[in-house]
PDB file of C-alpha atoms in Angstrom:
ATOM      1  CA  UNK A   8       0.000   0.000   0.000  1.00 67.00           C
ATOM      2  CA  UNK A   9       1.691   3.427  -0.971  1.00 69.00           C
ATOM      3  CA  UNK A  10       1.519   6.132   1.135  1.00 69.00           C
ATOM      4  CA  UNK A  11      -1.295   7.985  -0.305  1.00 74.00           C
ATOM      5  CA  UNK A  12      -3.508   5.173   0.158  1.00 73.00           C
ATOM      6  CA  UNK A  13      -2.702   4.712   3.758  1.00 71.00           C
ATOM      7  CA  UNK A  14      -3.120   8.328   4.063  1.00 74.00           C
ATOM      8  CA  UNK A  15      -7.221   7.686   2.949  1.00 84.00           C
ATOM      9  CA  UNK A  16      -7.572   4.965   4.972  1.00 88.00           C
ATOM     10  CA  UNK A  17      -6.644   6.343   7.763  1.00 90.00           C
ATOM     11  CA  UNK A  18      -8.845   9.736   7.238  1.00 93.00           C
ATOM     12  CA  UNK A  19     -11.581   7.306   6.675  1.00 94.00           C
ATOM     13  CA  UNK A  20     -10.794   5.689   9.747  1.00 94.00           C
ATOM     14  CA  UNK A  21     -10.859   9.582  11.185  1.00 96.00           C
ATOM     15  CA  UNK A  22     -14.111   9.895   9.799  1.00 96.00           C
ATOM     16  CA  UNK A  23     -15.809   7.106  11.378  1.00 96.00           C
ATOM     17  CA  UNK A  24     -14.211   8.052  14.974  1.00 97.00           C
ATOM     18  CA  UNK A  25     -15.373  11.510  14.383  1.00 98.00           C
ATOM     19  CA  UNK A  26     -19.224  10.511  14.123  1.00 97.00           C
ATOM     20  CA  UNK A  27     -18.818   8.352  16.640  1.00 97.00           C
ATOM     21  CA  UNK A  28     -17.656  11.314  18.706  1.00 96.00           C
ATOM     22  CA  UNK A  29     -21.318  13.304  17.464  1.00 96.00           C
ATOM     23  CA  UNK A  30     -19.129  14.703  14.653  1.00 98.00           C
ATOM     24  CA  UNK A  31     -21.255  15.702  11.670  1.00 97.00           C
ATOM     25  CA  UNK A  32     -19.422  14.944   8.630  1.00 98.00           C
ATOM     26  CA  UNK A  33     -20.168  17.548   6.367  1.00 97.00           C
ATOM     27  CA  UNK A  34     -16.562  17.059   3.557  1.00 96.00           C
ATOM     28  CA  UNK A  35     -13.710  14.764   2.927  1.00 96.00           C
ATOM     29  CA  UNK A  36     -10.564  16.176   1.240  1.00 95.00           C
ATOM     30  CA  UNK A  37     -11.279  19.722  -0.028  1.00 97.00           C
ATOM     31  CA  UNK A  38      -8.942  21.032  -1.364  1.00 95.00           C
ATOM     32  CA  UNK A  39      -8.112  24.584  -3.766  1.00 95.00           C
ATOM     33  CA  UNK A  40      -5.340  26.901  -4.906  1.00 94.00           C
ATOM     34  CA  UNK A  41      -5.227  27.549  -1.164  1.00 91.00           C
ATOM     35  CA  UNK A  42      -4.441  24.051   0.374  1.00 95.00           C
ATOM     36  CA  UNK A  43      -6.070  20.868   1.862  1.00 95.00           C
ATOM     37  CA  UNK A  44      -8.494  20.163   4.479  1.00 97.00           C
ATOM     38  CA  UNK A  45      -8.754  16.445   5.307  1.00 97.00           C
ATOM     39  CA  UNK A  46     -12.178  16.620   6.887  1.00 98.00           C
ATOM     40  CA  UNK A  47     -14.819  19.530   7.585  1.00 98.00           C
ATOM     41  CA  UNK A  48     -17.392  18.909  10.159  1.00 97.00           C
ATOM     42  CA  UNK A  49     -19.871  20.417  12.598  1.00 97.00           C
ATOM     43  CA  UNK A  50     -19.986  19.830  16.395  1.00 97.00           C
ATOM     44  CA  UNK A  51     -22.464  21.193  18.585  1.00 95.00           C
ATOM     45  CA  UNK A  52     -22.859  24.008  15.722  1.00 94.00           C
ATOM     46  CA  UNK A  53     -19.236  24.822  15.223  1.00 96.00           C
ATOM     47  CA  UNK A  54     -17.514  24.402  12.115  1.00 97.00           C
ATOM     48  CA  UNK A  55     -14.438  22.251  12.196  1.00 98.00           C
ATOM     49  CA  UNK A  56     -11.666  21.986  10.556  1.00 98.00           C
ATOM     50  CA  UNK A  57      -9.787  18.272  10.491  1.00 98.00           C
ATOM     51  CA  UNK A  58      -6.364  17.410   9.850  1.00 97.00           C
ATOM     52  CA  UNK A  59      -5.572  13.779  10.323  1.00 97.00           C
ATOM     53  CA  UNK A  60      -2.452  13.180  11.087  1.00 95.00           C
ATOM     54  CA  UNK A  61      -0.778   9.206  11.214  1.00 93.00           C
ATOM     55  CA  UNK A  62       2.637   7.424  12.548  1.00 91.00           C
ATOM     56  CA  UNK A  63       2.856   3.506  12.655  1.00 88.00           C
ATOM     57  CA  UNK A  64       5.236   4.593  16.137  1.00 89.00           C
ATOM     58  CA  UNK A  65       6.112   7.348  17.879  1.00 90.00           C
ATOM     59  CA  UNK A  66      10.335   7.039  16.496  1.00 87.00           C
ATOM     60  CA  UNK A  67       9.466  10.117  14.685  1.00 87.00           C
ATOM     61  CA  UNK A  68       7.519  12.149  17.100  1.00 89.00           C
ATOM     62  CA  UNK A  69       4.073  12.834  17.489  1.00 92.00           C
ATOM     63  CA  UNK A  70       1.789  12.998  14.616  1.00 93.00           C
ATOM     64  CA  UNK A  71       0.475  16.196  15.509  1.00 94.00           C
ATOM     65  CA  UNK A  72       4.176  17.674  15.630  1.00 94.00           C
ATOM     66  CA  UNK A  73       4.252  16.910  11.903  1.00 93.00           C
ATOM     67  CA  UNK A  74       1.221  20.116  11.524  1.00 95.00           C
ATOM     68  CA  UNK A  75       3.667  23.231  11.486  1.00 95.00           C
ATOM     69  CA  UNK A  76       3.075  26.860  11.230  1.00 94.00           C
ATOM     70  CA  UNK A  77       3.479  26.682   7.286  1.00 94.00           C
ATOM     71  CA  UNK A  78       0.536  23.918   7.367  1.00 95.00           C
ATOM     72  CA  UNK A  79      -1.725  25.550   9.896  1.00 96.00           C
ATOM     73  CA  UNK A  80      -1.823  28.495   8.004  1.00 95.00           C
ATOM     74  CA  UNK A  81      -2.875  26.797   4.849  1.00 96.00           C
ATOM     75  CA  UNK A  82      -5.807  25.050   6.900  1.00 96.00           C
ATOM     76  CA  UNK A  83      -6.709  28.263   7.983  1.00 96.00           C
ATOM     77  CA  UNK A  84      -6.518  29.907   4.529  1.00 96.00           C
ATOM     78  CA  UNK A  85      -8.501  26.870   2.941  1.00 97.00           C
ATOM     79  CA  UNK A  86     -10.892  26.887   5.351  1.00 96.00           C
ATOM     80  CA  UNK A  87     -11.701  30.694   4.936  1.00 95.00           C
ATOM     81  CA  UNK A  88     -11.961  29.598   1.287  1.00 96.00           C
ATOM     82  CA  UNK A  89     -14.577  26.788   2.364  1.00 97.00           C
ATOM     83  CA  UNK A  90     -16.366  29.312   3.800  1.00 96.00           C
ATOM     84  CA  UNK A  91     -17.036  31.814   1.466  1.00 95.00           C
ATOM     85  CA  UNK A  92     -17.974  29.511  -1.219  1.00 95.00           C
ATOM     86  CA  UNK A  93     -20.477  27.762   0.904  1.00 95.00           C
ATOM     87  CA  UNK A  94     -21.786  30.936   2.034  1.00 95.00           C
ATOM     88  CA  UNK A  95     -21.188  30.053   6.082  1.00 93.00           C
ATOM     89  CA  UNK A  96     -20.320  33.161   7.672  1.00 85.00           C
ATOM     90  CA  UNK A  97     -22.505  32.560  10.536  1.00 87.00           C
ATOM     91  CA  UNK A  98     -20.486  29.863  11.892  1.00 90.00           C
ATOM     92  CA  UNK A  99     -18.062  29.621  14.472  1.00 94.00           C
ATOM     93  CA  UNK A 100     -14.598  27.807  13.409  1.00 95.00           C
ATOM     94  CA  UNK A 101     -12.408  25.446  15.292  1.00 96.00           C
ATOM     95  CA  UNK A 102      -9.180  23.280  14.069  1.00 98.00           C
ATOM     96  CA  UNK A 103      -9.015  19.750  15.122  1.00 98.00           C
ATOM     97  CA  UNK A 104      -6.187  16.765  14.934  1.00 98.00           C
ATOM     98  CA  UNK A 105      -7.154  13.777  15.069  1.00 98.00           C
ATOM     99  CA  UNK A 106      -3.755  11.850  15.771  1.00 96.00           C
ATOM    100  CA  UNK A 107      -3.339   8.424  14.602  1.00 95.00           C
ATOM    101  CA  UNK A 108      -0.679   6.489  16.213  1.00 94.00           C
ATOM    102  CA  UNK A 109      -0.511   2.824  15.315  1.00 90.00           C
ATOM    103  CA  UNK A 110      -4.483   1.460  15.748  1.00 89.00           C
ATOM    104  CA  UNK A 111      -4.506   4.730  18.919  1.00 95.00           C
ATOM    105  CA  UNK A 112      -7.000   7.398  17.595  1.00 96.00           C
ATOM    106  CA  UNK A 113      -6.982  10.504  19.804  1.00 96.00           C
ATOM    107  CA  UNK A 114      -8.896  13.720  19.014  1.00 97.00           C
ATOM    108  CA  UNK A 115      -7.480  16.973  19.815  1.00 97.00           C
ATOM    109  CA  UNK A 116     -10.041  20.052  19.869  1.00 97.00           C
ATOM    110  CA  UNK A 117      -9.097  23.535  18.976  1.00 96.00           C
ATOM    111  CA  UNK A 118      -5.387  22.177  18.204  1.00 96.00           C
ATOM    112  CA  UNK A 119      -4.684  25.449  16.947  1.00 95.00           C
ATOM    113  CA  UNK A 120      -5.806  28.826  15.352  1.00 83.00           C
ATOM    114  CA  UNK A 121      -9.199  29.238  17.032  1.00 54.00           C
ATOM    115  CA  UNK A 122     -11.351  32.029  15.759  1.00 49.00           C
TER     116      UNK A 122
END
């Protein structure tokens, strides 16, 4: 399996931990001139934005180390993007991780750039 395909299994996997959580999933892999989003979903009426993030082990860190400034800002600037071309200004935003460490999921809320 190359790594792209691992990459949409596991935001599958993501997705199906994220309902479970009361996650509505509203988008899987937007993406634009702007960037990527893995997932978009709503939570108790707030829009969120999902990166998954996945490591077999931790010899290279923690997934969620691997989302730096650079990326965050493209999540941010994508989902700005998302947005305005669904027309949902009224919404409050949040950016999630889910971290994916071997067959360990764990959700991290408002990971960074809250607005």
């Amino acid at each position: 399996m190359n790594k792209r395909q691992k990459g949409s299994e596991q935001e599958i996997l993501a997705a199906g931990f994220l309902r479970q959580s009361g996650y509505e999933i509203l988008c899987l892999n937007f993406s634009s001139k702007t960037g990527e989003v893995d997932i978009i979903g709503l939570e108790n009426g707030i829009l969120c934005f999902i990166e998954v993030k996945y490591r077999r082990n931790l010899n290279t860190g923690f997934p969620a180390e691997a989302v730096t400034a650079s990326k965050q800002t493209k999540i941010i600037r994508t989902s700005e993007y998302y947005m305005m071309l669904n027309h949902l200004t009224g919404f409050d935003r949040r950016y999630d991780i889910v971290e994916i460490v071997g067959n360990r999921i764990r959700l991290i809320r408002n990971a960074f750039g809250g607005v």
